[in-house]
CSV table of C-alpha atoms in Angstrom, one decimal:
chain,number,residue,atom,x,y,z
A,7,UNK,CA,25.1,147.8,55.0
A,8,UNK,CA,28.3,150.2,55.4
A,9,UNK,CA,29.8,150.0,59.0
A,10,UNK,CA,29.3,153.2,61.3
A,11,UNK,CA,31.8,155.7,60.1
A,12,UNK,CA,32.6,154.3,56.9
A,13,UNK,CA,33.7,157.8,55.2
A,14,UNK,CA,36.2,158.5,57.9
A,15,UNK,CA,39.5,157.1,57.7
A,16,UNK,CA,42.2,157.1,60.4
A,17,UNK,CA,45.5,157.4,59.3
A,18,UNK,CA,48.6,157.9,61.3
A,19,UNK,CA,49.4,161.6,60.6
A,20,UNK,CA,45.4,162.5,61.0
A,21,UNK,CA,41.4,161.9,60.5
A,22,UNK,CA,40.7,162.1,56.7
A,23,UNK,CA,37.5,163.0,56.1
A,24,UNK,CA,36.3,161.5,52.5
A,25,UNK,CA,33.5,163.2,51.5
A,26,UNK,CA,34.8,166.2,52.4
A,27,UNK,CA,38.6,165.9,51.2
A,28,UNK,CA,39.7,167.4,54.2
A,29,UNK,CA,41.8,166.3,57.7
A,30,UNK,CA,41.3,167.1,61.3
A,31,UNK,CA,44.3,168.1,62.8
A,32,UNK,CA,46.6,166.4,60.2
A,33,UNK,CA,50.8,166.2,61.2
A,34,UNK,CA,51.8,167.4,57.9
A,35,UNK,CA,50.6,169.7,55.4
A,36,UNK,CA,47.8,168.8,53.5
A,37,UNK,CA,45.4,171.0,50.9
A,38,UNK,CA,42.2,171.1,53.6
A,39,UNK,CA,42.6,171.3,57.2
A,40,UNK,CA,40.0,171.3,59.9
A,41,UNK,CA,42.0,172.6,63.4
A,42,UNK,CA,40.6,172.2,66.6
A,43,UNK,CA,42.7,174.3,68.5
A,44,UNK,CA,46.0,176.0,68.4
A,45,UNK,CA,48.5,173.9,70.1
A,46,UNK,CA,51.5,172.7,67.9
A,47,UNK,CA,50.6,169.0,68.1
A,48,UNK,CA,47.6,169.8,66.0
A,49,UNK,CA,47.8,173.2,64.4
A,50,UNK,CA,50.9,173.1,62.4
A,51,UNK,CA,51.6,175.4,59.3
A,52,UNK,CA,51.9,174.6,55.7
A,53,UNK,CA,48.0,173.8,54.8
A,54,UNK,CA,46.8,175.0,51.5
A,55,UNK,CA,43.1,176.1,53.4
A,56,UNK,CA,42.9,176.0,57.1
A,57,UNK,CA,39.5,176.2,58.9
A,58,UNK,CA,39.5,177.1,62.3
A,59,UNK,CA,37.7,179.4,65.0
A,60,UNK,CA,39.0,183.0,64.2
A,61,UNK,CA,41.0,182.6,67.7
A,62,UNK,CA,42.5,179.5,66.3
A,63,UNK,CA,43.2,180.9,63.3
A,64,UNK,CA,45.0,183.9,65.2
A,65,UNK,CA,47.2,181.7,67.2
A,66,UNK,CA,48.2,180.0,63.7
A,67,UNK,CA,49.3,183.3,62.3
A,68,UNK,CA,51.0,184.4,65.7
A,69,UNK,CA,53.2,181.2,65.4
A,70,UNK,CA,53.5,180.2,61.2
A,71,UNK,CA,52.9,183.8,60.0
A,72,UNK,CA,49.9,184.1,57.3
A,73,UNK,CA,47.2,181.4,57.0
A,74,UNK,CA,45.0,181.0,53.9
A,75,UNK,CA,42.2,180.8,56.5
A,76,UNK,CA,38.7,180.4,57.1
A,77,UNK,CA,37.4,181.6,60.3
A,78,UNK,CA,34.6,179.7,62.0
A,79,UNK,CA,32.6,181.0,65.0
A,80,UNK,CA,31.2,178.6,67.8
A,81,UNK,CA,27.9,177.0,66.1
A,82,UNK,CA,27.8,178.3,62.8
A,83,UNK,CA,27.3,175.1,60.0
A,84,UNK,CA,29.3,175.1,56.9
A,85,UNK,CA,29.1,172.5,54.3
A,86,UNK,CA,32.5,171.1,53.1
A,87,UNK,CA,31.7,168.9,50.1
A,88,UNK,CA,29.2,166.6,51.1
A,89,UNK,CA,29.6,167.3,54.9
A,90,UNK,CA,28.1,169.6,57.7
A,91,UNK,CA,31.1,171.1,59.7
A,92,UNK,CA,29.8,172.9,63.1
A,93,UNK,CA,32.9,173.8,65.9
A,94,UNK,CA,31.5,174.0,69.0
A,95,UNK,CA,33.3,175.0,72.5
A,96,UNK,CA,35.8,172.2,73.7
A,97,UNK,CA,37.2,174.1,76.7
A,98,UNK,CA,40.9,173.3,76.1
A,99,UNK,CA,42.4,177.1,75.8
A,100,UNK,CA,41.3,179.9,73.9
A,101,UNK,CA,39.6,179.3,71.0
A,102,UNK,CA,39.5,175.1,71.1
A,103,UNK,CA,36.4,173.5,69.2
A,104,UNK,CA,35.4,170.5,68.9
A,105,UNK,CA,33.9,170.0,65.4
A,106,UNK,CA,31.0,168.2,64.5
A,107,UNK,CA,30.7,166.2,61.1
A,108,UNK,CA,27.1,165.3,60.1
A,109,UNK,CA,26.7,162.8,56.6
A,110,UNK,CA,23.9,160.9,55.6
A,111,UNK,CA,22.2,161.2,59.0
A,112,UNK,CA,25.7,159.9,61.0
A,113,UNK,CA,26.9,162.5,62.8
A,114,UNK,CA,30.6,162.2,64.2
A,115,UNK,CA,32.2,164.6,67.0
A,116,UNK,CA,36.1,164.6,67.3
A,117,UNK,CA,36.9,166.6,70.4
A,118,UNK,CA,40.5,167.4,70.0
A,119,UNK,CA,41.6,168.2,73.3
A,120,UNK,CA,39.1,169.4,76.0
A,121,UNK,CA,38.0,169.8,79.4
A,122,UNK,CA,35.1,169.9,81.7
A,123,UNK,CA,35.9,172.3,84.4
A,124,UNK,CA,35.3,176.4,83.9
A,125,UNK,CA,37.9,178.1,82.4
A,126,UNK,CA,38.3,181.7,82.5
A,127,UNK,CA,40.0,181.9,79.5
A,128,UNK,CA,37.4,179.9,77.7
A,129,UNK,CA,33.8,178.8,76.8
A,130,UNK,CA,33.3,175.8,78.5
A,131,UNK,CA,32.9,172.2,76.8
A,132,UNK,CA,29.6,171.8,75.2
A,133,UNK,CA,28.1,168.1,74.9
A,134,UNK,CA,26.8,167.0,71.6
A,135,UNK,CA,25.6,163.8,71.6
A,136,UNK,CA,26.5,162.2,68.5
A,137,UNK,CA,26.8,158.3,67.1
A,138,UNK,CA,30.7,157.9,67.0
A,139,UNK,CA,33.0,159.9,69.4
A,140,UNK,CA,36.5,160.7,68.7
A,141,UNK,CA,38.2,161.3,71.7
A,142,UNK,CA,41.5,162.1,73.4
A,143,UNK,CA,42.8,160.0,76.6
A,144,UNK,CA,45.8,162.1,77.2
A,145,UNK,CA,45.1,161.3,81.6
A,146,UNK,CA,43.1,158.0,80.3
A,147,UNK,CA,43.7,155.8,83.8
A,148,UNK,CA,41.8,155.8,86.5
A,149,UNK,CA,45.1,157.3,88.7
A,150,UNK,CA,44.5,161.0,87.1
A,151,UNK,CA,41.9,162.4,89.1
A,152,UNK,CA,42.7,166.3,89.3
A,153,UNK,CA,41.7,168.1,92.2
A,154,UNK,CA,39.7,171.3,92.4
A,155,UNK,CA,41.2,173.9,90.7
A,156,UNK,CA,40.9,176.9,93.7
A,157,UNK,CA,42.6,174.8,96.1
A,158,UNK,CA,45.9,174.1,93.7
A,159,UNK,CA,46.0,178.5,93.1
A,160,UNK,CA,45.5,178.2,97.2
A,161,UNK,CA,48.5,176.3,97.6
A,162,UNK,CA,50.2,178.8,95.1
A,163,UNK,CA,49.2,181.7,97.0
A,164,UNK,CA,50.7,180.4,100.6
A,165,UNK,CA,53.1,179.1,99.0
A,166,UNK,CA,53.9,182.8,98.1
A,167,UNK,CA,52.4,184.7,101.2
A,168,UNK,CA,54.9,182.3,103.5
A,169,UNK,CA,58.5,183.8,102.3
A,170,UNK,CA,58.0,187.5,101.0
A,171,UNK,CA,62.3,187.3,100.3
A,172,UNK,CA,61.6,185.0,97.2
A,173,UNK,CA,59.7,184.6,94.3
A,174,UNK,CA,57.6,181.6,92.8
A,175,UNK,CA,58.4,180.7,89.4
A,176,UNK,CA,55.8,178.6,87.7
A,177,UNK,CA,56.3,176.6,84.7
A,178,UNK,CA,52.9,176.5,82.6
A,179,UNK,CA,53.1,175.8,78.7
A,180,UNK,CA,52.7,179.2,77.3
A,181,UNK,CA,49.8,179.3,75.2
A,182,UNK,CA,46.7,178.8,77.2
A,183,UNK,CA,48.2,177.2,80.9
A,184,UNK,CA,50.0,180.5,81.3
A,185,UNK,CA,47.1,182.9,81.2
A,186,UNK,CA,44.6,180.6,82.5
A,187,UNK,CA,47.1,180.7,86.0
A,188,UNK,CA,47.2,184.5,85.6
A,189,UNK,CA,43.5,184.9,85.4
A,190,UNK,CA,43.1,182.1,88.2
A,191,UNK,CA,44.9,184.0,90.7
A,192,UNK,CA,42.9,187.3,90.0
A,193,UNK,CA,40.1,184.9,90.5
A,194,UNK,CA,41.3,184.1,93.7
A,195,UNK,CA,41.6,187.7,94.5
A,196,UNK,CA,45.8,188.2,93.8
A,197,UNK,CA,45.8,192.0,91.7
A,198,UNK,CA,49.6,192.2,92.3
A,199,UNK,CA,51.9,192.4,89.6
A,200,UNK,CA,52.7,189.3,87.8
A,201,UNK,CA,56.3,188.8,85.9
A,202,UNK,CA,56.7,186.6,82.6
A,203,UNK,CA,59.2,184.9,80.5
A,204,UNK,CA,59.4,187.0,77.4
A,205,UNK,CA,58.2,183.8,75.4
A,206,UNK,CA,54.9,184.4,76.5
A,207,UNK,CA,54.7,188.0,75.7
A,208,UNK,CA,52.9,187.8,72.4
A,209,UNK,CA,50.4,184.9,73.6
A,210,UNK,CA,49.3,187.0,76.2
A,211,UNK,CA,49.0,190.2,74.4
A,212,UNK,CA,46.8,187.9,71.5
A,213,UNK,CA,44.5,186.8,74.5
A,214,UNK,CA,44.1,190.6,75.6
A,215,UNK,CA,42.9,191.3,72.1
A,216,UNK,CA,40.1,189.1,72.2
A,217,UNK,CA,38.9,190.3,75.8
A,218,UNK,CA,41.0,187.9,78.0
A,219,UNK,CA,41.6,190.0,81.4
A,220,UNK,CA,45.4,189.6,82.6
A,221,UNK,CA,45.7,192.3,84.9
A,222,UNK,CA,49.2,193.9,85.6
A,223,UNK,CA,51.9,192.2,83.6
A,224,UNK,CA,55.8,193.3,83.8
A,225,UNK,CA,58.5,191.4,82.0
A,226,UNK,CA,60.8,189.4,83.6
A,227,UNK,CA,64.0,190.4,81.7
A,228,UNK,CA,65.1,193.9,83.0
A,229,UNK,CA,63.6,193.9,86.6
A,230,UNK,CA,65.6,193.4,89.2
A,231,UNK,CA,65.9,190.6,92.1
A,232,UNK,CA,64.1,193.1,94.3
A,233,UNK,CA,61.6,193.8,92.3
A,234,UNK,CA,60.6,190.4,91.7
A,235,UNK,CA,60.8,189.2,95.9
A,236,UNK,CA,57.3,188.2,96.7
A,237,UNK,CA,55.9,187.8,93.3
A,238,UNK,CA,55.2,185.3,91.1
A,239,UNK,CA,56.9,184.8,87.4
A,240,UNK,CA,55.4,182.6,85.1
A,241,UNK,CA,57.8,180.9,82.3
A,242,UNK,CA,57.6,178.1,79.7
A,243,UNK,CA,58.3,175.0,81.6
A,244,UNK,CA,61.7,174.9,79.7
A,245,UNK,CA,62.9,177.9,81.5
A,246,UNK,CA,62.7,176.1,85.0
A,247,UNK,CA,65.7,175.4,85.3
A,248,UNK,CA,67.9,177.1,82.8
A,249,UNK,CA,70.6,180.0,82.7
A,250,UNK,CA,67.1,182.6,82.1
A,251,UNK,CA,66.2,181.4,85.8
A,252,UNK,CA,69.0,182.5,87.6
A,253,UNK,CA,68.6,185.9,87.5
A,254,UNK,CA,65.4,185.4,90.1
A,255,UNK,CA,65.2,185.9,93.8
A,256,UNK,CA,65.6,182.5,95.0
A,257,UNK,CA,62.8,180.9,93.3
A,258,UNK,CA,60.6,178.7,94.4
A,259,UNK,CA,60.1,176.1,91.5
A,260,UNK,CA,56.6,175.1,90.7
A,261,UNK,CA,54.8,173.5,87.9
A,262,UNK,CA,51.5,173.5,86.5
A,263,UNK,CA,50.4,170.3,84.7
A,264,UNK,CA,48.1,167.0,84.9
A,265,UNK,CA,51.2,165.0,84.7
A,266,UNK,CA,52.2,165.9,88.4
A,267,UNK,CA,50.1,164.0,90.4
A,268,UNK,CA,53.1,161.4,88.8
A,269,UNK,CA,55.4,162.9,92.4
A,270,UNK,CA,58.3,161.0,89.8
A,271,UNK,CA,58.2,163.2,87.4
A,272,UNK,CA,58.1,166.8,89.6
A,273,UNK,CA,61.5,164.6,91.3
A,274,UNK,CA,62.9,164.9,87.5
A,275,UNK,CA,61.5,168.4,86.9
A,276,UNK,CA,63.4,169.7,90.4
A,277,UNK,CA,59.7,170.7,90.9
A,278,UNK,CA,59.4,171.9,94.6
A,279,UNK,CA,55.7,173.0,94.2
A,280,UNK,CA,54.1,170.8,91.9
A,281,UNK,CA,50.5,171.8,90.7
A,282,UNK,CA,47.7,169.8,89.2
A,283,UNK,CA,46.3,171.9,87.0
A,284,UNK,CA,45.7,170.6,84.0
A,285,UNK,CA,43.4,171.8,80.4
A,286,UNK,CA,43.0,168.0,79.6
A,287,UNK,CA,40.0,165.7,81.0
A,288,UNK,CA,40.8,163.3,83.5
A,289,UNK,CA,39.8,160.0,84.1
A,290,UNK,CA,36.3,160.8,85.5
A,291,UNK,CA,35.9,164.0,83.1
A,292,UNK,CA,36.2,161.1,80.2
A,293,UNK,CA,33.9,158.6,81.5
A,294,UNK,CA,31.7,161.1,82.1
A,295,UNK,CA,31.4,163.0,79.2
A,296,UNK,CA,31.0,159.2,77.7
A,297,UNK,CA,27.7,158.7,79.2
A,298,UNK,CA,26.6,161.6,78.7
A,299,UNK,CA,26.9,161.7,74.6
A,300,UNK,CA,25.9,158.0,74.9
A,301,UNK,CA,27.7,157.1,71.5
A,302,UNK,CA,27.2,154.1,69.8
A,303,UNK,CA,31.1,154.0,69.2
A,304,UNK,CA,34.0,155.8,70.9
A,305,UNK,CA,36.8,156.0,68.9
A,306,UNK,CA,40.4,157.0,71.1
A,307,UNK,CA,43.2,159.3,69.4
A,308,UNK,CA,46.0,159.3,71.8
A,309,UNK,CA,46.6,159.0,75.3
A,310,UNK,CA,46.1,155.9,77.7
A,311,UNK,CA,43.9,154.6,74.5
A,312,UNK,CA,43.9,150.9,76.3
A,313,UNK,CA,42.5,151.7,79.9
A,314,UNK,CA,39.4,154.0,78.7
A,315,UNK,CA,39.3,151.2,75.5
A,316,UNK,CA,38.2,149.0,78.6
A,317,UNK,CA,35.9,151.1,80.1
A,318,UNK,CA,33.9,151.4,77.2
A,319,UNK,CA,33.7,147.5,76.6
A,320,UNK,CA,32.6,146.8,80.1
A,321,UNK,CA,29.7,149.6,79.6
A,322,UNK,CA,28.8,148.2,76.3
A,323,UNK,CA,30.0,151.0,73.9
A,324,UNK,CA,32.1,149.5,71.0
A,325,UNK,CA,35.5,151.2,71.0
A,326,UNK,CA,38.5,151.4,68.9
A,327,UNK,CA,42.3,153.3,68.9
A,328,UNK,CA,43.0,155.1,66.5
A,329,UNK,CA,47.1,155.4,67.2
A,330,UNK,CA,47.6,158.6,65.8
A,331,UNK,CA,50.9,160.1,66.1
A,332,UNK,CA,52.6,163.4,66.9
A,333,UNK,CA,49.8,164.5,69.7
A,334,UNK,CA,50.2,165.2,73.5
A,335,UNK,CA,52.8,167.7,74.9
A,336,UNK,CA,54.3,166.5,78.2
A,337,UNK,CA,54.6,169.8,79.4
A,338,UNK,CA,50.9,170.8,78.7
């Protein structure tokens, strides 16, 4: 009897599904690509046939120029050679799926990156039960616990309110982080004008096009320190603390990520406001989501691939690492 899984091989630049001749998120270009989402640790150009979500496939064109694309919506099946392909929400950023491989009555989900927690950017993470599970573990220890999202854009917001003479500047990686803060903080009721870092221009302008509310935008480059005094400016985290940031009003350095309940790393980042705010799962979004697909394997991509390895052993659920390479952003 063939193991569980059998016509899915891991490799270290991607999944390689057989019977479809295709790879999920591969590192290099291959002729078939299944994409989960648009970051450039797994969308990268050079395929010979991408399939994606049309959003997805947008982002792909935005950054690589023109994709020999597929677009496929949110529940729609396609066969791919001897496999059922569905993409269904993952709640990551705009456009994110996680796609679901059904062959010879196995069916296999591979999440790419995701979240639980609402996103207004984003349909939220859809649980498909499934018998193997190919998951990320990017905040995979019991230590990443992120805290409610309202409270962090709170924070933000006094943070803001408290010294009208400066500005915050918050580093949030430019495709999805950045407009999921803007639309946050009109959540939370802030309709003032919100500077940006001319890098995220086009991303925001793409999520605009397919109905993403931003509000008031004004470019950074141009206005003047006046202007900007008692607003906030959102820039790639790469721009914290560069020439670009000096031409604000006394900044107040923030940063938006999972990776600052780490208070080490917001030290290294001369982060004076760090945020936890993060489009990853964290340790009880993971377990969670577990039990609730109830897989008879779990098989781990990247992340803190040993601790949630545990986990699953001590509940029962046979799981594996995968070690795939060239996935996670430390700025995400």
């Amino acid at each position: 009897m063939a193991r569980l899984g059998s016509w899915i091989e891991s490799h270290p630049e991607g999944i390689y599904v057989r019977p479809a001749d295709a790879w999920i998120d591969p590192s290099r270009p291959k002729a078939k690509a299944l994409v989960t989402h648009g970051h450039a640790d797994h969308a990268r150009g050079g395929h010979g046939a991408v399939l994606a979500t049309p959003e997805t496939l947008t982002i792909m064109e935005t950054r690589y120029g023109p994709q020999s694309g597929q677009g496929i919506i949110y529940d729609e099946t396609i066969r791919v050679g001897e496999v059922d392909v569905r993409f269904v929400p993952a709640g990551h950023v705009l456009g994110s799926a996680q796609i679901v491989l059904e062959h010879k009555g196995e069916r296999v989900v591979v999440s790419g990156d995701y979240k639980r927690r609402p996103d207004p950017t984003c349909p939220c993470f859809v649980p498909v039960p499934c018998d193997i599970f190919i998951t990320e573990a990017t905040f995979g220890l019991p230590v990443f616990r992120h805290p409610d999202t309202g409270s962090e854009i709170d924070r933000l917001l006094h943070r803001l309110h408290s010294d009208r003479s400066r500005c915050v500047l918050v580093g949030a990686y430019a495709l999805g982080k950045a407009q999921r803060i803007i639309t946050e903080l009109r959540a939370r009721g802030h309709h003032a004008p919100i500077y940006f870092h001319g890098a995220i221009e086009r991303l925001n302008e793409l999520y605009e096009s397919f109905g993403v509310e931003l509000g008031e935008l004004r470019p950074a480059t141009g206005a003047t320190k006046r202007e900007m005094a008692g607003h906030i400016v959102i820039a790639p985290p790469g721009a914290l603390n560069d020439r670009w940031s000096r031409r604000l009003p006394d900044p107040v350095t923030a940063m938006a990520s999972g990776w600052m309940r780490i208070r080490q790393r917001a030290r290294q980042r001369n982060v004076e406001l760090p945020l936890i705010i993060s489009d990853h799962a964290d340790w009880d979004e993971l377990t969670m989501t577990i039990r609730e697909l109830a897989p008879t394997e779990v098989w781990i991509t990247h992340g803190r691939e040993e601790a949630l390895k545990h986990w699953c052993m001590t509940h029962q659920i046979k799981a594996c690492e995968l070690n795939l390479v060239g996935y996670e952003d430390e700025d995400e």
